[in-house]
Amino acid sequence: MRPTPRKAFAASVFTVAVLAGVSLPATPAAATPHAAPSAAACTPAQVVTNGGFESGTSPWSQSSTSVITNRTGQTAHGGTTFAWLDGVGSSHTDTLSQSVTIPSGCSSATLTFWLHIDTAETTSSTAYDKLTAKIGTTTLATYSNLNKNTGYAQKSFDVSAFAGQTVNVAFTGTEDSSLQTSFVVDDVALDTSGGTTPPADSTRTPAAPSYTVSLSSNTSGTVWTGHESATFTNASSTALSEVYLRMWDNYHGTCSSLPIAVSNVTGGTAGALSVDCTALKIDLSTPLTQGQTATIGFDLGITVPSGADRFGYDGAFSFIGNALPVLAVKDAAGWHLDPYTNNGESFYSLAADFKVTLDHPSTLLVPATGASVDTPGSSGRTITTATASKVRDFAWAAGPFTKISGTSTAGTPINVYSVTGISSANAQSMLTTAKTAVDAHASRFGAYPYGELDAVIDNNFWFGGMEYPGFVLDLVSTTALTHEIGHQWWYGIVGDDEYNSPWLDEAFTDYATDLALSKTGTSCWNSVSWASTAEKITNSMAYWDTHSSRYSTVVYGYGKCALHDLRRVLGDTAMAKLLKDYATSHWYGVSTTAEFKAAAQAATTTDLTSFWTQHRIDG
């Protein structure tokens, strides 16, 4: 994903400005947690009950019956109910709390909530009215009238230090004697994951997934229903007794109103939803030993929300990314059940085969991952069958797009789909950019393997651009489109754990974009200024979601600068060979920071130890 200045502004809302944020210490002084037993296993769970306030008030404790409400004057982030603290305009205090138990043995626990603040205060310097968020006796952050915002912003805190404890999650809002400030809280969640008991080996499993999907849409392409099946093999020497489906787009709704609904599971027994309803555990009918294969199936419903998003609709045009449930990955760290991030990506998955049949009105064009074939359906409808091999995700769009096509010099078919309002000149410009970019990247990293490439163009995308195999969403932007096409190699072909190692796709893709646009990164490292000793290029999205205003600067900017510096250490020829060989050796596989560092060291006689330290590349 390529952030734009607008994206950077949106992300900055998440960063607490004045009085906004006492960072959670690694070990809170006021509430030292008990150590979890070393042998404890973690069952991933979402431990806040009724976090969206849609099921009455229980088990929340509130200072008055008006805190949890659906009254006019404010709106919910999701559903119809929310928690409204203060907003009185006189000396007043509201409280809201819930006791939660964070399981022992979980290496990851993340508290999130959505917050909207509006105020009648006119000052730009004095915090008259305040909201404090706490866990136990530890203050996570303090917000005030100075942090007023339009709409909601998500706040996220690492509370892993409290594993094995029962603590209160609490919000306290206080107003002074005049001029109201409203603190509106919704969709509170505390997701736990990550066990301390890893599988017997580090093999990534379930391996070689194959997905078969058949869906039919409503007249507008905003609702899709049908069936999906997934066939997979246990590659690990440890028996596989369960799998997890990642239903990523449930982040865009609520647990009481799921955009991605799975039902009638076969081949196993569905458990509870977890990780803010984005993970569904399925206990297999029979545990799989190494090399054995199984199939699960389920009915699937997809409801696309409003918004020009990677999952959303903009007028008559729907964009449907990460909507198909895919299998989570298990390795030496256990199951990867990281939370959704709207700041970047969480979509860690193994290369898979997809056959997706989409039945839709003939008035809608449906660009999709893979090679597509259209055949007549029932009256006024078309069936688009898209087939894709060795891809990590599947995405499509639906709408009355304007389509133009061409072929790159090296022979890759390119289709550009434009929404209403994109001029023909801009569409042609994006087609030219796509043809140039795909060939430039292929010449450096290996031939493009996915057949055709579809680019869907809408200048309303708040996020700039987003990558999927053989399919990208983008603004009218030469740089952004070149970047998203670069992701076909760095994330698509050479995979990585996007949540825990975002630099491996974003920094490498931004470096590739520079090369494609003949930019050398001269002196770019000279302007680097670190925000803290904890800030590193290799930090995970758990860090960047709490330091979101720095994410693009460090991961994209400093990351590509580090690769330019490495090129200067190795020399242009050696660096080019390193990346092409590295892509070849990880083709359809997964890259790690340690593997890249080892490959770079093998490409030079210069000791790179100090280079990694200077550039804050750990792992």
Coordinates of C-alpha atoms in Angstrom, one line a residue:
M1 CA 0.0 0.0 0.0
R2 CA 1.3 3.4 -0.9
P3 CA 0.4 6.2 1.6
T4 CA -0.4 9.6 0.2
P5 CA -0.2 13.0 2.0
R6 CA -3.9 12.6 2.6
K7 CA -3.2 9.1 4.1
A8 CA -0.4 10.6 6.2
F9 CA -2.8 13.2 7.5
A10 CA -5.4 10.6 8.4
A11 CA -2.8 8.5 10.1
S12 CA -1.7 11.4 12.2
V13 CA -5.1 11.6 13.8
F14 CA -4.3 8.3 15.4
T15 CA -1.2 9.8 17.0
V16 CA -1.9 11.5 20.2
A17 CA -0.8 15.1 20.2
V18 CA -0.8 17.3 23.3
L19 CA -1.6 15.4 26.5
A20 CA -2.3 12.3 24.5
G21 CA -0.4 9.6 25.4
V22 CA 1.5 8.2 28.1
S23 CA 3.1 5.2 26.5
L24 CA 2.5 1.9 28.2
P25 CA 5.7 0.8 29.9
A26 CA 7.0 -2.7 29.2
T27 CA 6.4 -3.5 32.9
P28 CA 4.0 -1.1 34.5
A29 CA 5.3 0.2 37.8
A30 CA 1.9 0.5 39.3
A31 CA 0.7 -3.0 38.4
T32 CA 3.5 -5.5 38.0
P33 CA 2.0 -8.5 36.2
H34 CA 2.4 -12.0 37.4
A35 CA 4.6 -14.1 35.1
A36 CA 2.6 -16.6 33.1
P37 CA 3.5 -20.2 33.5
S38 CA 6.1 -21.1 30.8
A39 CA 4.2 -24.1 29.7
A40 CA 0.8 -22.4 29.4
A41 CA -0.8 -22.5 26.0
C42 CA -2.7 -19.6 24.5
T43 CA -6.1 -19.9 23.0
P44 CA -6.5 -16.7 20.8
A45 CA -9.5 -14.8 22.0
Q46 CA -11.2 -11.4 22.2
V47 CA -11.8 -10.9 25.9
V48 CA -13.9 -7.8 26.0
T49 CA -17.6 -8.6 26.1
N50 CA -20.1 -6.4 24.3
G51 CA -17.4 -4.0 23.1
G52 CA -19.7 -2.5 20.6
F53 CA -22.4 -1.8 23.2
E54 CA -25.0 -3.4 20.9
S55 CA -26.2 -6.0 23.6
G56 CA -27.3 -3.7 26.3
T57 CA -25.0 -2.5 29.1
S58 CA -23.8 -5.7 30.6
P59 CA -21.0 -6.4 31.7
W60 CA -20.0 -2.7 31.6
S61 CA -20.2 -0.6 34.7
Q62 CA -21.1 3.0 34.0
S63 CA -21.5 6.1 36.2
S64 CA -24.9 6.8 34.9
T65 CA -27.5 5.1 32.6
S66 CA -26.8 7.7 29.9
V67 CA -23.2 6.7 29.2
I68 CA -24.0 3.7 27.0
T69 CA -26.6 5.2 24.6
N70 CA -28.0 5.6 21.1
R71 CA -29.4 9.0 21.7
T72 CA -29.2 11.7 19.0
G73 CA -26.2 14.1 19.0
Q74 CA -23.5 11.5 18.3
T75 CA -23.3 8.4 16.1
A76 CA -21.8 4.9 16.5
H77 CA -18.6 3.7 14.8
G78 CA -20.5 0.5 14.1
G79 CA -24.0 -0.5 14.8
T80 CA -26.3 2.0 16.6
T81 CA -25.0 2.2 20.2
F82 CA -21.9 3.8 21.7
A83 CA -20.5 5.2 25.0
W84 CA -20.8 8.9 25.4
L85 CA -18.8 10.4 28.2
D86 CA -19.3 14.0 29.2
G87 CA -20.7 16.5 26.7
V88 CA -22.5 18.3 29.5
G89 CA -20.8 21.7 29.5
S90 CA -20.4 22.0 33.3
S91 CA -18.3 20.3 36.0
H92 CA -18.9 16.6 35.4
T93 CA -17.3 13.2 35.5
D94 CA -18.4 10.0 33.6
T95 CA -16.8 6.6 34.0
L96 CA -17.1 3.3 32.1
S97 CA -15.3 0.1 32.9
Q98 CA -15.3 -3.7 32.4
S99 CA -13.3 -6.4 34.2
V100 CA -11.4 -8.7 31.8
T101 CA -9.2 -11.7 32.1
I102 CA -6.2 -11.8 29.8
P103 CA -5.2 -15.5 29.4
S104 CA -1.8 -16.8 30.5
G105 CA 0.6 -18.0 27.8
C106 CA -0.4 -15.4 25.3
S107 CA 2.6 -13.5 23.9
S108 CA 0.4 -10.8 22.3
A109 CA -2.5 -8.8 23.9
T110 CA -3.7 -5.7 22.2
L111 CA -6.4 -3.3 23.5
T112 CA -8.1 -1.2 20.8
F113 CA -11.0 1.2 20.8
W114 CA -12.4 3.8 18.5
L115 CA -12.6 7.4 19.8
H116 CA -14.4 10.5 18.6
I117 CA -13.9 13.8 20.3
D118 CA -15.9 17.0 19.6
T119 CA -15.8 20.2 21.7
A120 CA -17.1 23.7 22.2
E121 CA -13.8 24.8 23.6
T122 CA -12.0 27.3 21.4
T123 CA -8.5 27.1 22.9
S124 CA -5.6 25.6 21.0
S125 CA -3.3 25.3 24.0
T126 CA -5.2 24.3 27.2
A127 CA -6.6 20.9 28.0
Y128 CA -9.8 21.8 30.0
D129 CA -11.6 18.5 29.5
K130 CA -9.9 15.1 29.6
L131 CA -10.5 11.4 29.0
T132 CA -8.2 8.9 30.6
A133 CA -7.9 5.3 29.4
K134 CA -6.5 2.8 31.9
I135 CA -5.9 -0.9 32.3
G136 CA -5.6 -1.9 35.9
T137 CA -4.0 1.1 37.6
T138 CA -1.8 1.9 34.6
T139 CA -2.8 4.9 32.5
L140 CA -2.5 4.1 28.8
A141 CA -3.3 7.6 27.4
T142 CA -5.0 10.8 28.2
Y143 CA -6.9 12.7 25.6
S144 CA -8.5 16.2 25.8
N145 CA -10.4 18.9 24.0
L146 CA -7.2 19.6 22.1
N147 CA -7.5 16.2 20.4
K148 CA -10.9 16.9 18.8
N149 CA -11.4 15.1 15.5
T150 CA -13.9 14.5 12.7
G151 CA -15.2 11.0 12.7
Y152 CA -13.6 8.2 14.7
A153 CA -9.9 7.3 15.2
Q154 CA -8.7 3.9 16.4
K155 CA -6.4 3.7 19.4
S156 CA -4.2 0.7 20.0
F157 CA -2.1 -0.4 23.0
D158 CA 0.1 -3.4 23.7
V159 CA -1.1 -4.8 27.0
S160 CA 0.8 -8.1 26.8
A161 CA 2.4 -7.4 30.1
F162 CA -0.9 -8.2 31.8
A163 CA -1.2 -11.8 30.6
G164 CA -2.5 -14.0 33.4
Q165 CA -4.3 -11.2 35.2
T166 CA -7.8 -10.0 35.7
V167 CA -7.9 -6.2 35.3
N168 CA -10.3 -3.4 34.7
V169 CA -10.4 -1.6 31.3
A170 CA -11.6 1.8 32.3
F171 CA -12.4 5.2 30.8
T172 CA -12.9 8.3 32.9
G173 CA -14.0 11.6 31.3
T174 CA -13.9 14.9 33.2
E175 CA -15.2 18.3 32.2
D176 CA -14.5 21.7 33.7
S177 CA -17.2 24.3 34.5
S178 CA -18.1 25.4 31.0
L179 CA -18.0 24.6 27.3
Q180 CA -18.8 20.9 26.5
T181 CA -16.4 18.3 25.3
S182 CA -17.8 14.9 24.2
F183 CA -15.7 11.8 24.3
V184 CA -17.4 9.0 22.3
V185 CA -16.0 5.5 22.6
D186 CA -17.1 2.5 20.5
D187 CA -15.9 -1.0 19.5
V188 CA -13.6 -1.8 22.4
A189 CA -11.6 -5.0 21.9
L190 CA -8.8 -6.8 23.6
D191 CA -7.3 -9.4 21.3
T192 CA -4.9 -12.1 22.6
S193 CA -2.9 -14.4 20.4
G194 CA 0.5 -16.1 20.2
G195 CA 1.3 -19.2 22.3
T196 CA 4.5 -20.0 24.2
T197 CA 4.3 -23.6 23.0
P198 CA 5.4 -23.7 19.4
P199 CA 4.9 -26.6 17.0
A200 CA 7.7 -29.2 16.8
D201 CA 9.2 -27.6 13.7
S202 CA 9.3 -24.3 11.9
T203 CA 7.6 -25.5 8.8
R204 CA 4.8 -23.2 7.6
T205 CA 1.5 -24.9 7.4
P206 CA -1.2 -25.5 6.2
A207 CA 0.6 -25.7 2.9
A208 CA -0.4 -25.6 -0.8
P209 CA -3.9 -24.2 -0.2
S210 CA -6.4 -24.4 -3.1
Y211 CA -9.6 -22.3 -2.9
T212 CA -12.7 -22.9 -5.0
V213 CA -15.3 -20.1 -4.8
S214 CA -18.7 -19.6 -6.4
L215 CA -20.5 -16.3 -5.6
S216 CA -23.5 -14.4 -7.0
S217 CA -24.1 -10.7 -6.6
N218 CA -27.0 -8.4 -6.2
T219 CA -27.8 -5.8 -8.9
S220 CA -25.2 -3.3 -7.6
G221 CA -22.4 -5.7 -6.8
T222 CA -22.4 -4.8 -3.1
V223 CA -23.7 -8.1 -1.8
W224 CA -22.2 -11.5 -2.7
T225 CA -23.4 -14.9 -1.5
G226 CA -22.3 -18.4 -2.3
H227 CA -19.9 -21.1 -1.2
E228 CA -16.1 -21.5 -0.7
S229 CA -14.0 -24.6 -0.1
A230 CA -10.3 -24.8 0.8
T231 CA -8.1 -27.8 0.3
F232 CA -4.7 -27.9 2.1
T233 CA -1.9 -30.2 3.3
N234 CA -0.2 -30.4 6.7
A235 CA 3.5 -29.8 5.9
S236 CA 4.6 -29.9 9.6
S237 CA 5.7 -33.0 11.5
T238 CA 3.3 -31.9 14.2
A239 CA -0.2 -33.1 13.7
L240 CA -2.7 -30.4 12.6
S241 CA -6.0 -30.6 14.5
E242 CA -7.4 -27.2 13.7
V243 CA -7.1 -24.4 11.2
Y244 CA -8.0 -20.7 11.3
L245 CA -9.8 -18.7 8.7
R246 CA -8.9 -15.1 8.5
M247 CA -12.0 -13.0 7.7
W248 CA -10.0 -9.8 7.4
D249 CA -12.8 -7.5 6.3
N250 CA -14.8 -8.0 9.5
Y251 CA -12.7 -5.2 10.8
H252 CA -14.9 -2.9 8.7
G253 CA -18.0 -3.8 10.6
T254 CA -18.9 -5.1 14.0
C255 CA -19.1 -8.5 15.6
S256 CA -22.9 -8.1 15.7
S257 CA -23.1 -7.1 12.0
L258 CA -20.4 -9.0 10.1
P259 CA -19.5 -8.0 6.6
I260 CA -18.0 -11.4 6.1
A261 CA -20.3 -14.2 7.2
V262 CA -19.3 -17.9 7.3
S263 CA -21.9 -20.6 8.0
N264 CA -22.6 -24.3 7.5
V265 CA -19.0 -25.4 7.8
T266 CA -18.1 -28.9 6.6
G267 CA -14.9 -30.8 7.1
G268 CA -14.7 -29.5 10.7
T269 CA -16.5 -27.8 13.5
A270 CA -16.5 -24.0 13.7
G271 CA -15.5 -22.5 17.0
A272 CA -15.8 -18.9 18.3
L273 CA -14.7 -15.9 16.4
S274 CA -11.7 -14.1 17.8
V275 CA -9.3 -11.2 17.1
D276 CA -12.1 -8.7 16.7
C277 CA -14.1 -11.3 14.8
T278 CA -11.4 -11.6 12.0
A279 CA -10.4 -15.1 12.9
L280 CA -12.5 -18.3 13.0
K281 CA -11.1 -21.5 14.5
I282 CA -12.2 -24.7 12.8
D283 CA -11.5 -28.0 14.5
L284 CA -10.8 -30.5 11.8
S285 CA -12.9 -33.7 11.7
T286 CA -9.7 -35.7 11.8
P287 CA -6.2 -34.5 12.8
L288 CA -3.8 -34.4 9.9
T289 CA -0.4 -36.0 10.1
Q290 CA 2.5 -34.7 8.0
G291 CA 1.6 -35.0 4.3
Q292 CA -2.1 -35.6 4.7
T293 CA -4.7 -33.4 3.0
A294 CA -8.1 -32.2 4.0
T295 CA -10.9 -30.0 2.7
I296 CA -13.2 -27.6 4.6
G297 CA -16.2 -25.9 3.0
F298 CA -18.6 -23.2 4.1
D299 CA -21.3 -20.9 2.9
L300 CA -20.2 -17.3 2.5
G301 CA -21.9 -13.9 2.5
I302 CA -20.1 -10.7 1.7
T303 CA -21.6 -7.3 2.3
V304 CA -19.5 -4.4 1.0
P305 CA -19.7 -1.2 3.1
S306 CA -19.8 2.3 1.8
G307 CA -16.5 4.1 1.3
A308 CA -13.8 4.4 -1.4
D309 CA -11.7 1.8 0.5
R310 CA -9.8 -1.4 -0.4
F311 CA -13.1 -3.0 0.9
G312 CA -15.9 -0.6 0.1
Y313 CA -18.0 0.9 -2.6
D314 CA -17.7 4.4 -4.1
G315 CA -21.0 5.2 -5.7
A316 CA -21.7 2.5 -8.3
F317 CA -18.2 1.0 -8.0
S318 CA -17.3 -1.8 -5.5
F319 CA -13.8 -2.7 -4.4
I320 CA -13.6 -6.1 -2.8
G321 CA -10.1 -6.8 -1.4
N322 CA -9.4 -9.4 1.3
A323 CA -13.0 -10.4 1.4
L324 CA -12.4 -14.2 0.7
P325 CA -11.6 -16.0 3.9
V326 CA -8.1 -17.5 3.7
L327 CA -6.1 -19.9 5.9
A328 CA -3.9 -18.5 8.6
V329 CA -0.3 -19.6 8.8
K330 CA 1.2 -21.7 11.6
D331 CA 5.0 -21.9 12.1
A332 CA 7.5 -22.0 14.9
A333 CA 5.8 -19.0 16.5
G334 CA 2.4 -20.7 16.5
W335 CA -0.6 -19.5 14.7
H336 CA -0.2 -16.0 13.2
L337 CA -3.5 -14.3 14.3
D338 CA -2.4 -10.7 14.3
P339 CA -5.1 -8.0 14.3
Y340 CA -6.1 -6.1 11.2
T341 CA -4.3 -2.9 10.6
N342 CA -5.7 0.0 8.6
N343 CA -2.3 1.7 8.6
G344 CA -0.6 -1.0 6.5
E345 CA -1.2 -4.7 6.0
S346 CA -1.7 -7.8 8.2
F347 CA -2.3 -10.2 5.3
Y348 CA 0.3 -12.9 5.9
S349 CA -0.6 -15.9 3.7
L350 CA 1.1 -18.7 1.7
A351 CA 1.0 -18.9 -2.1
A352 CA -2.3 -20.6 -3.1
D353 CA -4.4 -21.5 -6.1
F354 CA -7.8 -19.9 -6.6
K355 CA -10.7 -20.6 -8.9
V356 CA -13.4 -18.0 -8.4
T357 CA -16.7 -17.9 -10.2
L358 CA -18.5 -14.6 -10.0
D359 CA -22.1 -14.4 -11.2
H360 CA -23.1 -10.7 -11.7
P361 CA -25.3 -8.3 -13.8
S362 CA -23.9 -7.9 -17.3
T363 CA -23.9 -4.1 -16.7
L364 CA -21.0 -4.5 -14.3
L365 CA -17.4 -5.1 -15.3
V366 CA -15.6 -7.4 -12.9
P367 CA -11.8 -7.1 -13.0
A368 CA -10.2 -9.7 -10.7
T369 CA -7.0 -11.4 -9.7
G370 CA -5.9 -14.0 -12.2
A371 CA -6.9 -14.7 -15.8
S372 CA -10.6 -14.1 -16.3
V373 CA -13.1 -15.5 -18.8
D374 CA -16.7 -14.2 -19.2
T375 CA -19.6 -16.4 -20.3
P376 CA -23.3 -15.7 -20.5
G377 CA -25.3 -16.4 -17.4
S378 CA -29.1 -16.2 -16.8
S379 CA -31.0 -13.3 -18.4
G380 CA -29.0 -10.1 -18.1
R381 CA -26.2 -11.7 -16.2
T382 CA -22.6 -12.7 -16.8
I383 CA -20.4 -15.3 -15.2
T384 CA -16.8 -14.2 -14.7
T385 CA -14.5 -17.1 -13.9
A386 CA -11.1 -16.1 -12.6
T387 CA -8.2 -18.6 -12.2
A388 CA -5.0 -17.7 -10.4
S389 CA -2.0 -19.9 -9.5
K390 CA 0.5 -19.3 -6.7
V391 CA -1.1 -16.1 -5.4
R392 CA -1.4 -15.0 -1.7
D393 CA -4.7 -13.1 -2.0
F394 CA -7.6 -12.7 -4.3
A395 CA -9.4 -9.4 -5.0
W396 CA -12.0 -8.1 -7.5
A397 CA -14.1 -5.0 -8.2
A398 CA -17.5 -4.5 -9.7
G399 CA -19.0 -1.6 -11.5
P400 CA -19.7 0.2 -14.8
F401 CA -16.0 0.9 -15.3
T402 CA -14.5 2.3 -18.5
K403 CA -11.9 -0.2 -19.7
I404 CA -8.9 0.3 -21.9
S405 CA -6.3 -2.4 -22.6
G406 CA -2.8 -2.8 -24.0
T407 CA 0.3 -5.0 -23.9
S408 CA 3.7 -4.2 -22.4
T409 CA 6.8 -4.5 -24.6
A410 CA 7.6 -7.8 -22.9
G411 CA 4.2 -9.1 -23.6
T412 CA 2.1 -8.6 -20.4
P413 CA -1.5 -7.8 -21.1
I414 CA -2.6 -4.7 -19.1
N415 CA -6.2 -3.6 -18.4
V416 CA -7.0 -0.2 -16.9
Y417 CA -10.5 0.1 -15.3
S418 CA -11.6 3.7 -14.5
V419 CA -14.5 5.0 -12.4
T420 CA -16.6 7.9 -13.5
G421 CA -14.7 11.1 -13.5
I422 CA -11.3 9.7 -14.6
S423 CA -10.4 11.4 -18.0
S424 CA -9.5 9.3 -21.0
A425 CA -6.1 11.1 -21.0
N426 CA -5.4 10.1 -17.4
A427 CA -6.5 6.5 -18.1
Q428 CA -4.1 6.3 -21.0
S429 CA -1.4 7.8 -18.9
M430 CA -1.9 5.0 -16.3
L431 CA -1.9 2.4 -19.0
T432 CA 1.4 3.7 -20.2
T433 CA 2.8 3.7 -16.7
A434 CA 1.6 0.2 -16.0
K435 CA 3.2 -1.2 -19.2
T436 CA 6.5 0.5 -18.4
A437 CA 6.5 -0.4 -14.7
V438 CA 5.7 -4.1 -15.1
D439 CA 8.6 -4.5 -17.6
A440 CA 11.0 -2.5 -15.5
H441 CA 10.4 -4.6 -12.4
A442 CA 10.4 -7.9 -14.4
S443 CA 13.8 -7.0 -15.9
R444 CA 15.3 -6.6 -12.4
F445 CA 13.6 -9.3 -10.3
G446 CA 12.3 -12.0 -12.7
A447 CA 9.5 -12.4 -15.3
Y448 CA 6.0 -11.4 -14.3
P449 CA 4.2 -14.7 -13.7
Y450 CA 0.5 -13.8 -13.3
G451 CA -0.6 -13.4 -16.9
E452 CA -2.7 -10.2 -17.2
L453 CA -2.5 -7.2 -14.8
D454 CA -5.6 -5.2 -13.9
A455 CA -5.3 -1.6 -12.5
V456 CA -8.5 -0.1 -11.1
I457 CA -8.3 3.7 -10.9
D458 CA -10.3 6.0 -8.6
N459 CA -9.1 9.3 -7.3
N460 CA -11.2 9.0 -4.2
F461 CA -9.1 6.3 -2.6
W462 CA -8.0 7.7 0.7
F463 CA -5.1 5.2 1.0
G464 CA -3.4 6.1 -2.3
G465 CA -2.9 2.6 -3.7
M466 CA -3.3 -1.1 -2.7
E467 CA -1.7 -4.2 -4.1
Y468 CA -3.2 -7.6 -4.8
P469 CA -1.8 -10.3 -7.1
G470 CA -2.4 -9.3 -10.7
F471 CA -4.8 -6.6 -9.5
V472 CA -4.1 -3.1 -8.0
L473 CA -6.2 -0.2 -6.8
D474 CA -4.7 3.3 -7.4
L475 CA -5.1 7.0 -7.8
V476 CA -4.0 8.7 -11.0
S477 CA -0.3 8.7 -10.0
T478 CA 2.8 7.5 -11.9
T479 CA 4.7 7.0 -8.7
A480 CA 1.9 5.2 -6.8
L481 CA 1.0 2.9 -9.7
T482 CA 4.7 2.0 -10.2
H483 CA 4.9 1.2 -6.5
E484 CA 1.8 -1.0 -6.4
I485 CA 3.0 -2.9 -9.5
G486 CA 6.3 -3.4 -7.7
H487 CA 4.4 -5.2 -5.0
Q488 CA 3.7 -8.0 -7.5
W489 CA 7.2 -9.1 -6.7
W490 CA 7.7 -7.8 -3.1
Y491 CA 4.8 -9.4 -1.2
G492 CA 3.2 -11.2 -4.2
I493 CA 6.0 -13.4 -5.5
V494 CA 8.4 -13.0 -2.6
G495 CA 6.1 -13.2 0.4
D496 CA 6.6 -12.0 3.9
D497 CA 4.9 -11.6 7.2
E498 CA 3.3 -8.3 6.5
Y499 CA 2.3 -7.5 10.0
N500 CA 5.6 -8.4 11.8
S501 CA 8.0 -7.4 9.0
P502 CA 6.3 -4.7 6.9
W503 CA 9.6 -3.3 5.7
L504 CA 10.3 -6.5 3.6
D505 CA 7.5 -5.5 1.2
E506 CA 7.1 -1.7 1.6
A507 CA 10.8 -0.7 1.7
F508 CA 11.8 -3.1 -1.0
T509 CA 8.9 -2.0 -3.2
D510 CA 9.7 1.7 -2.7
Y511 CA 13.4 1.0 -3.6
A512 CA 12.2 -0.9 -6.7
T513 CA 10.0 2.1 -7.6
D514 CA 13.0 4.5 -7.3
L515 CA 14.9 2.3 -9.7
A516 CA 12.1 2.1 -12.2
L517 CA 11.8 5.9 -12.1
S518 CA 15.6 6.4 -12.4
K519 CA 15.9 7.8 -8.8
T520 CA 19.2 7.0 -7.1
G521 CA 18.4 8.0 -3.5
T522 CA 21.4 10.2 -3.4
S523 CA 22.0 11.6 0.1
C524 CA 18.6 10.5 1.3
W525 CA 20.0 9.0 4.4
N526 CA 21.5 12.3 5.4
S527 CA 18.0 13.7 6.4
V528 CA 17.1 10.8 8.8
S529 CA 16.1 11.8 12.3
W530 CA 14.9 9.0 14.6
A531 CA 12.0 9.8 17.0
S532 CA 13.3 7.5 19.7
T533 CA 15.7 4.6 20.5
A534 CA 12.8 2.2 20.0
E535 CA 12.2 3.3 16.4
K536 CA 13.6 0.8 13.9
I537 CA 13.0 0.1 10.2
T538 CA 12.2 -3.5 11.1
N539 CA 9.5 -2.7 13.7
S540 CA 6.2 -4.5 13.4
M541 CA 2.8 -3.0 12.7
A542 CA 2.0 -3.4 16.4
Y543 CA 4.6 -0.6 16.9
W544 CA 3.6 1.4 13.9
D545 CA -0.1 1.4 14.8
T546 CA 0.8 3.3 18.0
H547 CA 3.3 5.5 16.1
S548 CA 1.3 5.8 12.9
S549 CA 2.6 9.3 11.9
R550 CA 6.1 7.8 11.6
Y551 CA 5.2 4.6 9.7
S552 CA 5.5 6.0 6.2
T553 CA 8.6 8.0 7.0
V554 CA 10.5 5.1 8.5
V555 CA 9.3 2.0 6.7
Y556 CA 9.0 3.5 3.2
G557 CA 11.5 6.4 3.4
Y558 CA 14.2 5.2 5.7
G559 CA 13.8 1.6 4.5
K560 CA 14.4 2.4 0.8
C561 CA 17.3 4.7 1.8
A562 CA 18.9 1.8 3.6
L563 CA 18.6 -0.3 0.5
H564 CA 20.2 2.5 -1.6
D565 CA 23.0 2.7 1.0
L566 CA 23.4 -1.1 0.7
R567 CA 23.7 -0.7 -3.0
R568 CA 26.5 1.8 -2.6
V569 CA 28.3 -0.6 -0.2
L570 CA 27.9 -3.6 -2.5
G571 CA 28.1 -1.7 -5.9
D572 CA 25.3 -1.5 -8.5
T573 CA 26.1 -4.8 -10.2
A574 CA 26.3 -6.8 -7.0
M575 CA 23.2 -5.3 -5.5
A576 CA 21.2 -6.0 -8.7
K577 CA 22.4 -9.6 -8.6
L578 CA 21.6 -9.9 -4.9
L579 CA 18.0 -8.9 -5.4
K580 CA 17.4 -10.9 -8.5
D581 CA 19.0 -14.0 -6.9
Y582 CA 17.1 -13.4 -3.7
A583 CA 13.8 -13.2 -5.5
T584 CA 14.5 -16.4 -7.5
S585 CA 15.4 -18.3 -4.3
H586 CA 12.2 -17.1 -2.5
W587 CA 9.9 -17.3 -5.6
Y588 CA 6.4 -18.1 -4.2
G589 CA 8.1 -18.5 -0.7
V590 CA 8.5 -16.3 2.3
S591 CA 11.3 -13.8 3.0
T592 CA 12.6 -13.0 6.5
T593 CA 14.9 -10.2 7.6
A594 CA 17.5 -12.7 8.8
E595 CA 17.5 -14.4 5.4
F596 CA 17.9 -11.2 3.6
K597 CA 20.7 -10.0 5.9
A598 CA 22.5 -13.4 5.3
A599 CA 22.1 -13.1 1.5
A600 CA 23.5 -9.5 1.6
Q601 CA 26.5 -10.5 3.7
A602 CA 27.2 -13.4 1.3
A603 CA 27.3 -10.9 -1.5
T604 CA 30.3 -8.9 -0.1
T605 CA 33.5 -9.3 1.8
T606 CA 32.7 -6.2 3.8
D607 CA 31.4 -6.9 7.3
L608 CA 27.9 -5.5 7.3
T609 CA 27.3 -5.7 11.1
S610 CA 27.8 -2.0 11.7
F611 CA 25.6 -1.3 8.6
W612 CA 22.6 -3.1 10.1
T613 CA 23.2 -1.4 13.4
Q614 CA 23.4 2.1 11.9
H615 CA 20.3 1.6 9.8
R616 CA 18.4 0.0 12.7
I617 CA 17.7 -3.3 10.8
D618 CA 17.2 -6.0 13.4
G619 CA 16.4 -9.6 13.0

